[in-house]
Amino acid sequence: MAVVYDNVTKTFHLKTQETSYIAKVLESNHLTHLYWGKKINTNNLDYLIEKNLWGSFLTDTDNIGTIQLEAVRQEYPGYGSTDLRSPAIEIQFEDGTSATDFRYNGHKIYKGKPPLKGLPSTYVENDDEMETLEIYLLDELKNVRIILTYNVFEEFNAITKAVKIINESEENINILRVLSSNVDFKEDDFDFIHLSGAWARERHIIRTPLRFGMQSIESRRGASSHAQNPFIALARKGASENYGDVYGFSLVYSGNFLADVEVDMYSKARAQIGINPFDFNWLLEKNEEFQTPESVLVYSPNGLTGMSHTYNNLYRKRLCRGKYRDKVRPILINNWEATYFDFNETNIKEIAKEASDLGIELFVLDDGWFGKRDDDTTSLGDWFVNEEKIKGGLGKLSKEINEMGLQFGLWFEPEMISPKSELYEKHPDWCIHIPGRNRSTAREQLILDLSRKEVCDYIIETVSNVLENASISYVKWDMNRNMSEIGSLGLPPERQRETAHRYMLGLYRILEEITTKFPDILFESCSGGGGRFDPGMLYYMPQTWTSDDTDAIERLKIQFGTSFVYPSASMGCHVSAVPNHQVNRNTSIDTRGIVAMAGNFGYELDITKLTQEEKDAIKNQIKLYKEIRETVQFGDNFRLLSPFESNEVAWMSISKDKSEIVVNYIKQYAEANKWNKPLRLTGLEEDAKYEIIDSGMILGGDELMNIGLVIPDLKGDYAATQWILRKYTL
Ligand code: DGJ
């Protein structure tokens, strides 16, 4: 049983195959957190309950002097009673006050996992996969109820948590803060890890020791953002890739989020994640409910790799959905860096023809095919083809491309509106804005107000119309700016701070409807590259354009960081031209190929302009990737040498049946007179033999893991090599 309730000790024990999570109802009916970590066998951890701290300046709970909530680790702390640390929930009542006192009021255990209404979430394929625990908390004075939902993914070793507030009181309440998860640790000897960066520099790994007080990451940008990813981990001091305790928190949400850790007066760490309370409130009328997004908690005793394997597997199999979840992804070519806006059906078909000859499977027409869009100043919202560029329209072009043996894919940016567009002329009030204030543009565009139903309906209708009238197998769904002057004409003053979250709910409805309506289309999300690479988007679209930075060396850090949480099948990785368009660097076609083979492989350059030698290299890359893509996309990935720590970078993938191994190595800068240490592999079977395909050499798993692969003599900067190994049986 995944959820055990001990009636005597009033203890909940959530068990996955390798982990335990334990909480308990105290005599005062407050809910305390007791343990999260490696699986243990007891249901009684009462000895861990914190005792009264004499002379501590803490407030006595219930005035009885035996319990002071602020010293006790809590499951879901409120604010203003006797715990004065960072709350998980804060509500303002009609009298203006915001103290609450939530206490246990029952629970329910059942099989299965109901979806979260209107929100993306992990799922089960049948009810027997999962036990769910709902714990009910009640603020008796105001009759406000909370449901804490815990879903136990036994096999995946993950627990998800979400929270629902039900207003059963006689008044409207104002939710100021409602986080999805709170975990109070009994210690603080951790490092705080997050994935941070900027446009074209996303998800760099940051690791710093926890310190006294509050540390946090957040997005206030109306999207999960390039700057921060909705994920944090606490790694026990000394924990590394393969050893030590790591606790991960990830949020299935694409909007403003907060993830914080407060180290309190007693050196205990409180970790939280959820919707960002900044510029947020939610008016909950009588008998209404509010559902938070889902948080996904992963404990690994096997270091960061163990945590990543859990997230990668869970998100690939129980978050991503649809026909492409388990299907190898096509090798694509995208015309963006090849032509930018400067294309017509003739040069597009030339690129497609060459692509088809080289073995590419999907051609993607990027930005610039619609309205009057010849640069980025106009036409977002006008989703009809520009016949001057594409004579005969998309139906004809897509058919012609299909006839070349390629699937056809199309770019959209449906959430946006250009002030220079027919749509803006008709509906100048459809954008997010505050009357009287400047409508600040970014890339000369404004954001459509998806908190309004009619705006969402327009997007569903116009995008569907294009998809219905051409042979489209793939959609790239882009989003190229963050929010400013946030306000909605559709909402009354007291609900204006709901706009950003209502936008996400509107977006999720659009994505649900469109992806359901077009189940055969492969959707890839994008936000100026990886500005919305988050679990929320992955629920609707099983892959994401990882970054607008296509430089192979820059990509090492970006892809390394992304792999902490996200499966390689979700990462779009393309070979682009040199000198690279973002950083002007030259790297060899081999190095670019090896780096792009870390995920969903593709090309983003004008292949008609390449030398025969380069075309031959590409042909070979494509042939090879087709052979290994199942391993790369769906296998287990191991980070071997980190670009954040060394000049040498390496990673490997092992196929699920453990028969094929792909190992990649890059030396960023050439070094003189240096002996390269062999590259030790990991995750192999000690007793198995493996053949290195190119050389025919046969080595044991024990040798490969304890001695390693010998690095060949690589010349020059940015040199790379790749080994394919297959299990050898006589
Ligand atoms: C940003 C994307 O990340 C690029 O790949 C490209 O699609 C441009 N937008 C087009 O405007």
XYZ file of C-alpha atoms and ligand atoms in Angstrom:
741
model
C 0.000 0.000 0.000
C 1.340 3.356 -0.955
C -0.562 5.300 1.699
C -0.767 3.943 5.238
C -2.676 5.670 8.009
C -1.884 4.534 11.536
C -4.950 5.156 13.647
C -3.141 4.992 16.946
C -0.339 7.429 16.217
C -2.446 9.342 13.676
C 0.445 9.105 11.257
C 0.324 9.150 7.459
C 3.094 7.202 5.758
C 3.419 7.697 1.992
C 5.588 4.984 0.511
C 7.114 4.759 -2.925
C 9.387 1.862 -3.800
C 12.403 3.613 -2.329
C 11.155 6.588 -0.349
C 9.039 7.481 2.668
C 7.147 10.670 3.399
C 5.608 10.904 6.866
C 3.200 13.381 8.423
C 1.140 13.277 11.597
C -1.884 14.847 13.210
C -0.858 16.403 16.533
C -3.045 16.476 19.636
C -3.881 20.069 18.799
C -5.009 18.775 15.376
C -2.274 20.664 13.597
C -0.545 18.667 10.908
C 3.167 18.139 11.415
C 5.716 16.932 8.907
C 8.051 14.290 10.299
C 10.139 12.722 7.573
C 10.950 12.625 3.862
C 13.784 10.507 2.579
C 14.955 6.938 2.070
C 12.293 4.340 2.811
C 11.954 3.485 6.495
C 9.738 0.960 8.206
C 8.149 2.739 11.106
C 4.820 4.482 11.427
C 5.770 6.105 14.673
C 8.165 9.017 14.658
C 6.636 10.754 17.654
C 10.078 11.142 19.200
C 10.862 13.644 16.459
C 8.133 16.088 17.427
C 9.783 19.285 18.570
C 9.408 20.051 22.265
C 8.561 23.347 23.857
C 11.515 25.730 23.693
C 11.762 27.529 27.005
C 12.362 31.288 26.929
C 12.410 31.204 23.161
C 10.231 34.237 22.467
C 7.867 31.942 20.592
C 4.127 32.175 21.053
C 2.328 29.334 22.821
C -0.162 27.542 20.648
C -3.606 27.361 22.318
C -2.024 29.120 25.312
C -1.121 25.781 26.845
C 2.598 26.152 26.770
C 3.285 22.637 25.539
C 3.231 23.403 21.845
C 4.691 26.251 19.925
C 3.888 25.828 16.259
C 6.846 27.876 15.196
C 9.182 25.217 16.538
C 7.201 22.409 14.943
C 7.682 21.290 11.359
C 4.410 21.794 9.561
C 2.809 20.301 6.488
C 0.933 23.352 5.314
C 1.500 26.389 7.513
C -0.885 29.283 7.654
C -0.067 32.747 8.839
C -0.776 34.726 11.961
C -1.620 32.141 14.590
C 1.579 31.036 16.207
C 3.952 30.154 13.370
C 5.538 33.367 12.148
C 7.756 31.790 9.502
C 6.929 32.010 5.827
C 3.367 30.740 5.319
C 2.115 28.471 2.567
C -1.269 30.171 2.635
C -2.461 33.658 3.414
C -6.066 34.776 3.164
C -7.602 38.165 3.806
C -11.129 38.227 5.198
C -13.799 40.869 4.784
C -12.822 42.415 8.138
C -9.363 43.085 6.685
C -7.516 40.586 8.889
C -5.469 37.689 7.631
C -4.713 35.335 10.525
C -5.834 31.754 9.945
C -5.679 28.561 11.967
C -6.051 25.440 9.874
C -6.472 22.132 11.687
C -7.010 18.546 10.677
C -10.603 17.718 9.870
C -10.492 14.274 8.245
C -8.895 12.520 5.345
C -9.584 10.116 2.504
C -7.403 7.516 0.766
C -8.345 6.196 -2.663
C -6.912 4.653 -5.808
C -6.314 6.701 -8.933
C -5.565 10.326 -9.659
C -8.275 12.717 -10.781
C -7.070 15.481 -13.132
C -6.769 19.009 -11.778
C -9.556 21.066 -13.291
C -8.230 23.440 -15.936
C -4.595 22.768 -15.091
C -1.910 20.482 -16.475
C -0.814 17.649 -14.177
C 0.801 14.253 -14.087
C -1.584 11.371 -14.660
C -1.966 7.606 -14.320
C -3.020 5.185 -17.038
C -5.053 3.076 -14.651
C -6.212 3.627 -11.093
C -4.156 0.734 -9.700
C -0.951 2.647 -10.427
C -1.565 5.118 -7.663
C -2.916 5.816 -4.222
C -4.060 9.300 -3.399
C -4.361 10.847 0.031
C -6.540 13.853 0.662
C -6.127 15.564 4.010
C -8.782 18.081 5.008
C -7.879 21.131 7.058
C -10.405 23.593 8.401
C -10.244 27.108 9.776
C -13.191 26.752 12.127
C -13.786 30.411 12.804
C -14.233 31.290 9.152
C -15.249 27.907 7.774
C -12.624 27.878 5.091
C -11.520 24.408 4.076
C -8.270 23.234 2.496
C -7.762 19.945 0.731
C -4.141 18.830 0.614
C -3.813 16.229 -2.117
C -0.856 13.829 -2.170
C -0.414 11.426 -5.092
C 2.067 8.625 -4.640
C 3.805 7.426 -7.802
C 5.113 4.252 -6.196
C 7.105 2.960 -9.145
C 8.507 6.309 -10.185
C 9.528 7.257 -6.624
C 7.767 10.599 -6.802
C 5.035 12.328 -4.836
C 2.898 15.113 -6.200
C 1.131 17.664 -4.057
C -1.570 20.179 -4.841
C -3.931 22.248 -2.745
C -7.558 23.246 -3.076
C -9.273 25.967 -1.042
C -13.026 25.784 -0.595
C -14.797 28.806 0.765
C -17.635 27.492 2.922
C -17.849 30.707 4.937
C -20.514 33.378 4.902
C -18.216 35.908 3.238
C -16.019 36.346 0.184
C -12.373 35.779 0.925
C -9.300 37.137 -0.747
C -6.521 34.619 -1.338
C -3.170 36.419 -1.124
C -0.925 33.386 -1.193
C -1.578 29.725 -1.818
C 1.470 27.632 -2.547
C 1.362 24.106 -3.889
C 3.874 22.581 -1.549
C 5.626 23.151 1.745
C 8.255 20.889 3.267
C 9.825 21.625 6.636
C 13.188 19.868 6.950
C 14.676 19.169 10.350
C 18.059 20.497 9.215
C 19.655 23.042 6.906
C 22.890 21.356 5.795
C 21.978 21.627 2.131
C 23.008 23.446 -1.007
C 20.300 25.337 -2.879
C 20.254 24.450 -6.584
C 18.335 26.243 -9.304
C 18.353 26.634 -13.070
C 18.771 30.275 -13.956
C 19.888 32.452 -16.839
C 18.550 34.751 -19.511
C 17.355 34.651 -23.109
C 19.840 32.493 -25.093
C 21.508 31.457 -21.813
C 18.787 29.453 -20.131
C 18.944 26.975 -17.247
C 22.506 27.336 -16.106
C 23.081 25.368 -12.918
C 23.531 27.523 -9.815
C 24.504 25.843 -6.543
C 25.025 27.806 -3.336
C 25.034 26.813 0.347
C 21.818 27.559 2.217
C 22.158 30.492 4.552
C 20.136 31.833 7.439
C 16.938 33.599 6.375
C 15.092 33.573 3.085
C 16.467 32.628 -0.321
C 14.242 32.383 -3.335
C 13.833 32.318 -7.060
C 10.719 33.567 -8.786
C 9.166 34.758 -11.998
C 7.128 37.971 -12.200
C 7.238 37.921 -15.993
C 3.917 36.248 -16.836
C 5.747 33.118 -17.964
C 7.956 30.663 -16.164
C 10.748 32.570 -17.963
C 14.284 32.383 -19.293
C 15.571 33.815 -16.034
C 14.362 31.101 -13.658
C 12.900 27.652 -14.120
C 10.111 26.447 -11.808
C 12.395 23.990 -10.072
C 14.704 23.934 -7.083
C 16.660 21.200 -5.375
C 18.199 20.883 -1.955
C 21.316 18.752 -2.101
C 22.858 17.498 1.112
C 26.372 18.921 1.615
C 28.749 16.849 -0.480
C 25.999 15.295 -2.608
C 27.220 14.931 -6.177
C 26.008 13.490 -9.485
C 25.828 9.927 -8.196
C 25.976 10.111 -4.412
C 24.074 11.748 -1.605
C 20.616 13.034 -0.724
C 18.893 15.332 -3.168
C 15.365 16.741 -2.796
C 13.749 18.180 -5.916
C 10.712 20.468 -6.187
C 9.220 21.109 -9.598
C 6.037 22.988 -10.448
C 3.661 22.008 -13.238
C 2.912 25.588 -14.184
C 3.970 28.026 -16.906
C 3.301 31.381 -15.265
C 4.584 33.432 -12.343
C 6.000 31.163 -9.674
C 7.879 31.360 -6.408
C 10.249 28.774 -4.989
C 11.810 29.686 -1.679
C 13.721 28.233 1.225
C 13.703 29.839 4.645
C 16.267 28.768 7.209
C 14.707 29.556 10.567
C 16.028 30.399 14.021
C 16.607 26.721 14.763
C 18.512 26.012 11.529
C 15.642 24.147 9.950
C 14.919 24.684 6.271
C 11.397 25.332 4.990
C 11.076 24.799 1.224
C 8.051 26.003 -0.731
C 6.919 26.198 -4.327
C 3.794 27.542 -6.004
C 2.147 30.435 -7.829
C 3.999 33.658 -7.092
C 2.011 35.680 -4.530
C 3.565 38.830 -5.986
C 0.905 40.857 -7.861
C -1.562 38.043 -7.244
C -4.758 37.751 -5.366
C -7.896 35.755 -5.952
C -11.342 36.692 -4.819
C -13.036 33.496 -3.762
C -16.729 33.951 -3.410
C -18.920 31.867 -1.130
C -18.943 28.181 -2.124
C -16.254 28.666 -4.738
C -13.043 26.648 -4.970
C -9.508 27.529 -5.980
C -7.126 24.857 -7.227
C -3.354 25.330 -7.143
C -1.018 23.877 -9.757
C 0.665 20.596 -8.970
C 4.126 20.345 -7.430
C 6.251 17.274 -8.011
C 8.558 16.184 -5.211
C 11.429 13.812 -5.810
C 13.859 12.472 -3.236
C 16.958 10.666 -4.459
C 19.583 8.983 -2.282
C 21.676 8.604 -5.451
C 22.641 12.189 -6.093
C 21.568 14.517 -8.852
C 21.522 11.820 -11.522
C 19.068 9.784 -9.446
C 16.802 12.823 -9.137
C 17.049 13.571 -12.856
C 16.193 9.994 -13.805
C 13.018 10.211 -11.758
C 11.950 13.539 -13.248
C 12.966 12.511 -16.779
C 11.046 9.228 -16.608
C 7.991 10.601 -14.846
C 7.657 13.596 -17.137
C 8.195 11.555 -20.268
C 5.690 8.856 -19.340
C 3.210 10.481 -16.987
C 3.171 14.156 -17.949
C 3.694 14.234 -21.716
C 0.693 12.858 -23.530
C -0.566 11.914 -26.938
C 0.516 9.973 -29.937
C 4.125 11.209 -29.857
C 4.793 10.441 -26.213
C 6.361 7.076 -27.031
C 7.209 7.689 -30.679
C 10.678 8.556 -31.894
C 10.647 12.159 -33.017
C 11.318 13.161 -36.634
C 14.541 14.867 -37.704
C 13.503 18.322 -38.776
C 14.859 21.278 -40.657
C 13.655 24.733 -39.706
C 14.114 27.694 -42.045
C 14.480 30.385 -39.329
C 18.261 30.778 -39.236
C 18.413 29.873 -42.941
C 16.222 32.693 -44.247
C 14.712 34.624 -41.329
C 11.833 36.585 -42.948
C 13.402 36.582 -46.366
C 11.738 33.639 -48.072
C 9.223 32.699 -50.703
C 7.863 29.367 -51.855
C 10.790 28.944 -54.255
C 13.686 29.085 -51.777
C 11.618 27.179 -49.220
C 11.132 24.340 -51.692
C 14.838 24.361 -52.558
C 15.747 23.887 -48.907
C 13.088 21.203 -48.528
C 14.275 19.313 -51.603
C 17.873 19.247 -50.387
C 16.669 18.252 -46.906
C 14.729 15.353 -48.301
C 17.768 14.169 -50.282
C 19.825 14.175 -47.089
C 17.275 12.084 -45.189
C 15.568 14.806 -43.110
C 11.954 13.919 -42.307
C 10.137 17.151 -41.480
C 10.322 20.665 -42.920
C 9.252 23.502 -40.601
C 8.238 26.874 -41.982
C 9.000 29.430 -39.278
C 7.909 33.025 -38.696
C 6.845 35.247 -41.640
C 4.279 33.238 -43.646
C 1.157 35.195 -42.635
C -0.498 38.630 -42.871
C 1.977 41.219 -44.142
C 4.853 39.915 -42.062
C 8.189 40.665 -43.729
C 9.884 41.566 -40.455
C 8.914 41.427 -36.806
C 6.916 44.668 -36.767
C 3.511 43.484 -37.977
C 0.703 40.988 -38.399
C 0.664 38.845 -35.252
C -2.991 37.898 -34.916
C -3.637 37.812 -38.664
C -3.364 34.059 -39.141
C -3.965 33.872 -42.881
C -1.295 33.141 -45.451
C 0.688 35.869 -47.195
C 0.053 34.856 -50.802
C 2.761 37.195 -52.036
C 5.323 34.985 -50.343
C 3.576 31.634 -50.635
C 1.734 31.602 -53.941
C -1.135 29.149 -53.911
C -1.211 29.113 -50.107
C -0.243 26.635 -47.447
C -2.431 23.828 -48.769
C -0.453 23.762 -52.003
C 2.962 24.258 -50.393
C 2.430 21.597 -47.740
C 1.290 19.135 -50.396
C 4.338 19.840 -52.545
C 6.614 19.350 -49.567
C 4.842 16.096 -48.707
C 5.456 14.956 -52.269
C 9.178 15.422 -51.658
C 8.854 12.831 -48.897
C 8.816 15.334 -46.029
C 6.223 16.153 -43.427
C 5.278 19.813 -43.193
C 5.346 21.896 -40.003
C 4.301 25.461 -39.270
C 5.200 28.229 -36.795
C 2.583 30.236 -34.894
C 2.685 32.823 -32.153
C -1.009 32.779 -31.266
C -0.887 34.536 -27.895
C 0.322 37.805 -29.418
C -1.035 40.798 -31.314
C 0.920 43.365 -33.347
C -0.380 46.913 -33.047
C 0.089 46.893 -36.844
C -2.405 44.165 -37.676
C -5.962 43.763 -38.904
C -6.818 42.120 -35.593
C -5.652 45.168 -33.622
C -7.659 47.466 -35.868
C -10.762 45.427 -35.084
C -10.045 44.743 -31.402
C -7.667 47.306 -29.889
C -8.903 46.332 -26.424
C -8.045 42.638 -26.716
C -4.518 43.055 -25.419
C -3.374 42.984 -21.815
C -3.260 46.648 -20.811
C -4.303 49.238 -18.259
C -6.504 52.019 -19.666
C -4.625 55.322 -19.695
C -1.187 53.748 -19.322
C 1.322 53.199 -22.076
C 0.963 49.860 -23.820
C 4.650 48.940 -23.747
C 5.659 46.825 -26.702
C 8.428 44.274 -26.855
C 9.507 43.147 -30.320
C 6.721 45.532 -31.424
C 4.033 43.284 -30.042
C 1.458 43.154 -27.271
C -0.017 40.147 -25.503
C -3.567 39.052 -26.097
C -5.688 38.963 -22.963
C -6.266 35.249 -22.549
C -8.192 35.832 -19.351
C -11.066 36.701 -21.727
C -13.077 33.875 -23.216
C -13.784 35.568 -26.550
C -10.062 36.126 -27.131
C -9.293 32.463 -26.445
C -12.135 31.420 -28.740
C -10.662 33.555 -31.529
C -7.285 31.855 -31.169
C -8.803 28.380 -31.176
C -10.851 29.183 -34.252
C -8.150 30.859 -36.330
C -5.379 28.395 -35.534
C -7.752 25.464 -36.176
C -8.735 26.977 -39.471
C -5.122 27.003 -40.690
C -4.473 23.486 -39.396
C -7.598 22.150 -41.081
C -6.733 23.567 -44.470
C -3.199 22.346 -45.075
C -1.302 19.130 -44.586
C 0.339 20.024 -41.273
C 2.075 17.412 -39.122
C 3.905 19.672 -36.674
C 3.327 23.019 -34.993
C 5.895 25.250 -33.317
C 3.969 27.341 -30.763
C 6.061 30.409 -29.974
C 5.652 33.213 -27.416
C 8.077 36.098 -27.616
C 7.588 38.584 -24.837
C 6.812 38.917 -21.153
C 3.989 40.842 -19.532
C 3.939 44.515 -18.575
C 1.084 46.845 -17.523
C -0.916 43.818 -16.473
C -4.634 44.469 -16.486
C -7.752 43.099 -18.110
C -10.818 44.904 -19.390
C -12.750 41.739 -18.663
C -12.223 41.900 -14.898
C -13.542 44.209 -12.142
C -11.020 46.231 -10.079
C -10.946 43.746 -7.211
C -9.961 40.967 -9.613
C -7.242 42.756 -11.623
C -4.499 40.868 -9.809
C -6.041 37.620 -11.075
C -5.152 38.524 -14.673
C -1.808 36.732 -14.945
C -3.145 33.458 -13.513
C -6.376 33.704 -15.512
C -4.175 34.168 -18.586
C -2.530 30.813 -17.849
C -5.928 29.159 -17.365
C -7.035 30.603 -20.714
C -3.855 29.401 -22.387
C -4.264 25.914 -20.934
C -7.842 25.761 -22.245
C -6.669 26.767 -25.717
C -3.887 24.185 -25.684
C -6.195 21.447 -24.416
C -8.767 22.153 -27.122
C -6.315 22.459 -29.993
C -4.165 19.467 -29.083
C -7.292 17.337 -28.583
C -8.729 18.468 -31.889
C -5.494 17.668 -33.761
C -4.158 14.497 -32.133
C -1.956 13.644 -35.120
C 0.017 16.873 -34.992
C 3.311 16.971 -33.100
C 3.374 20.196 -31.057
C 6.597 21.868 -29.942
C 6.452 24.789 -27.549
C 8.840 27.701 -27.692
C 9.222 31.053 -26.045
C 12.110 32.853 -27.633
C 13.782 29.476 -27.223
C 13.500 28.246 -23.644
C 11.499 31.011 -21.975
C 8.692 28.632 -21.079
C 10.465 25.294 -20.863
C 8.386 23.987 -17.996
C 6.296 20.965 -17.018
C 3.041 22.859 -17.639
C 3.788 23.253 -21.337
C 5.099 19.689 -21.610
C 1.664 18.375 -20.641
C 0.281 19.744 -23.903
C 3.368 19.670 -26.099
C 5.888 16.849 -25.672
C 8.853 18.885 -26.874
C 10.275 22.387 -26.484
C 12.756 24.501 -28.429
C 15.514 24.509 -25.833
C 17.137 27.854 -26.595
C 17.544 30.445 -29.331
C 21.269 30.001 -28.790
C 22.273 27.319 -31.280
C 26.038 27.597 -30.692
C 27.331 24.124 -29.865
C 29.542 25.296 -26.993
C 26.899 27.517 -25.419
C 24.448 24.661 -25.743
C 26.618 22.447 -23.517
C 25.625 24.386 -20.411
C 22.041 24.955 -21.517
C 21.390 21.294 -22.284
C 23.255 20.101 -19.188
C 21.075 22.257 -16.953
C 17.884 21.348 -18.791
C 18.607 17.645 -18.298
C 18.323 18.092 -14.522
C 14.551 17.896 -14.874
C 13.478 17.485 -18.478
C 13.743 14.352 -20.641
C 15.959 14.498 -23.712
C 12.927 13.662 -25.886
C 11.614 17.077 -24.850
C 14.707 19.069 -25.879
C 14.891 20.499 -29.416
C 18.575 20.639 -30.483
C 19.617 21.813 -33.959
C 22.790 22.056 -35.989
C 23.109 25.638 -37.233
C 25.476 27.557 -39.502
C 28.939 28.875 -38.686
C 29.972 31.427 -37.730
C 27.158 30.948 -35.263
C 24.470 33.652 -35.431
C 24.321 34.285 -31.693
C 27.978 34.273 -30.666
C 29.886 34.311 -33.958
C 31.842 31.157 -33.065
C 33.139 28.579 -35.514
C 32.811 24.945 -34.596
C 33.138 21.894 -36.810
C 30.102 20.184 -38.307
C 31.033 17.093 -36.262
C 30.990 18.957 -32.965
C 27.723 20.652 -33.851
C 26.251 17.265 -34.754
C 27.358 15.576 -31.534
C 25.975 18.369 -29.342
C 22.651 18.418 -31.189
C 22.355 14.657 -30.807
C 21.745 15.192 -27.064
C 18.042 15.622 -27.780
C 15.563 15.928 -30.641
C 17.893 16.363 -33.537
C 17.433 18.814 -36.374
C 18.952 21.464 -38.610
C 18.509 25.205 -38.773
C 20.669 26.478 -41.640
C 20.527 26.947 -45.380
C 21.636 23.525 -46.534
C 21.534 24.613 -50.168
C 24.610 26.760 -49.454
C 26.802 24.017 -47.981
C 29.819 22.344 -49.570
C 29.514 18.763 -50.764
C 31.769 17.723 -47.879
C 29.401 19.304 -45.350
C 26.403 17.706 -47.049
C 28.087 14.318 -46.845
C 28.760 14.860 -43.154
C 25.115 15.782 -42.607
C 23.929 12.715 -44.482
C 26.046 10.553 -42.189
C 24.804 12.340 -39.088
C 21.227 11.744 -40.122
C 21.843 8.088 -40.826
C 23.555 7.657 -37.466
C 20.933 9.586 -35.506
C 18.176 7.437 -36.966
C 19.997 4.400 -35.587
C 20.566 5.806 -32.098
C 17.602 8.111 -31.575
C 15.553 5.649 -29.564
C 18.444 5.439 -27.080
C 19.001 9.193 -26.988
C 15.353 10.184 -26.776
C 14.006 7.491 -24.479
C 17.061 6.032 -22.724
C 18.576 6.917 -19.348
C 20.977 9.838 -19.470
C 24.059 10.276 -17.338
C 26.025 13.494 -16.967
C 29.702 12.560 -16.816
C 31.754 15.770 -17.000
C 30.122 19.111 -16.363
C 30.697 22.252 -18.479
C 30.204 24.213 -15.250
C 33.199 22.513 -13.697
C 35.618 21.517 -16.403
C 37.057 22.095 -19.851
C 35.991 18.590 -20.787
C 32.294 17.850 -21.100
C 30.713 14.425 -21.452
C 27.367 12.710 -21.193
C 25.958 9.335 -22.164
C 22.644 7.605 -22.831
C 21.804 3.967 -22.171
C 18.872 2.433 -24.021
C 16.016 1.157 -21.853
C 16.882 -2.437 -22.744
C 20.498 -1.615 -21.794
C 21.845 -2.923 -25.094
C 23.043 0.344 -26.665
C 25.141 3.126 -25.196
C 25.889 6.489 -26.788
C 28.784 8.400 -25.230
C 29.667 11.988 -26.130
C 32.801 13.929 -25.242
C 33.870 17.485 -26.000
C 37.038 19.303 -25.124
C 36.174 22.978 -25.155
C 39.692 24.436 -25.384
C 42.772 22.724 -26.745
C 45.547 22.202 -24.221
C 49.240 21.583 -24.877
C 51.196 18.684 -23.462
C 48.242 17.229 -21.612
C 47.319 13.633 -20.993
C 43.575 13.065 -21.093
C 42.260 10.907 -18.315
C 40.123 8.029 -19.587
C 36.410 8.784 -19.486
C 34.787 6.555 -16.892
C 31.269 5.471 -17.790
C 28.473 4.770 -15.376
C 25.210 2.807 -15.187
C 26.531 -0.221 -17.115
C 26.271 -3.863 -16.093
C 29.541 -4.879 -14.416
C 29.543 -8.361 -15.895
C 28.402 -7.503 -19.397
C 30.714 -7.054 -22.396
C 30.344 -4.087 -24.711
C 31.594 -3.637 -28.250
C 32.793 -0.193 -29.298
C 31.245 -0.088 -32.739
C 33.826 1.941 -34.647
C 36.927 0.133 -33.419
C 35.441 -3.310 -32.816
C 37.117 -3.336 -29.390
C 35.306 -5.338 -26.715
C 35.462 -4.170 -23.116
C 33.761 -5.261 -19.916
C 31.264 -3.095 -18.060
C 33.650 -3.320 -15.093
C 36.507 -1.951 -17.210
C 34.416 0.827 -18.728
C 33.177 1.971 -15.335
C 36.454 1.608 -13.406
C 39.001 2.511 -16.054
C 37.046 4.171 -18.837
C 37.246 4.947 -22.518
C 40.538 6.246 -23.843
C 40.108 9.715 -25.309
C 41.644 9.990 -28.779
C 44.024 12.809 -29.609
C 41.667 15.660 -30.481
C 43.036 18.691 -32.283
C 42.022 22.304 -31.841
C 39.337 24.045 -29.833
C 35.823 22.608 -29.531
C 36.820 19.141 -30.692
C 34.360 16.350 -30.021
C 34.092 12.622 -30.292
C 31.328 10.094 -29.909
C 31.289 6.371 -29.187
C 28.469 3.959 -29.852
C 28.702 0.809 -27.763
C 26.501 -2.240 -28.045
C 26.199 -5.079 -25.581
C 28.233 -7.974 -26.876
C 26.903 -11.502 -26.674
C 28.548 -14.493 -28.240
C 11.790 32.888 -31.460
C 12.093 31.441 -31.675
O 12.751 30.905 -30.579
C 12.888 31.283 -32.953
O 13.257 29.946 -33.121
C 12.049 31.766 -34.091
O 10.919 30.949 -34.234
C 11.651 33.211 -33.854
N 11.026 33.387 -32.581
C 10.706 33.686 -34.925
O 10.208 34.909 -34.675
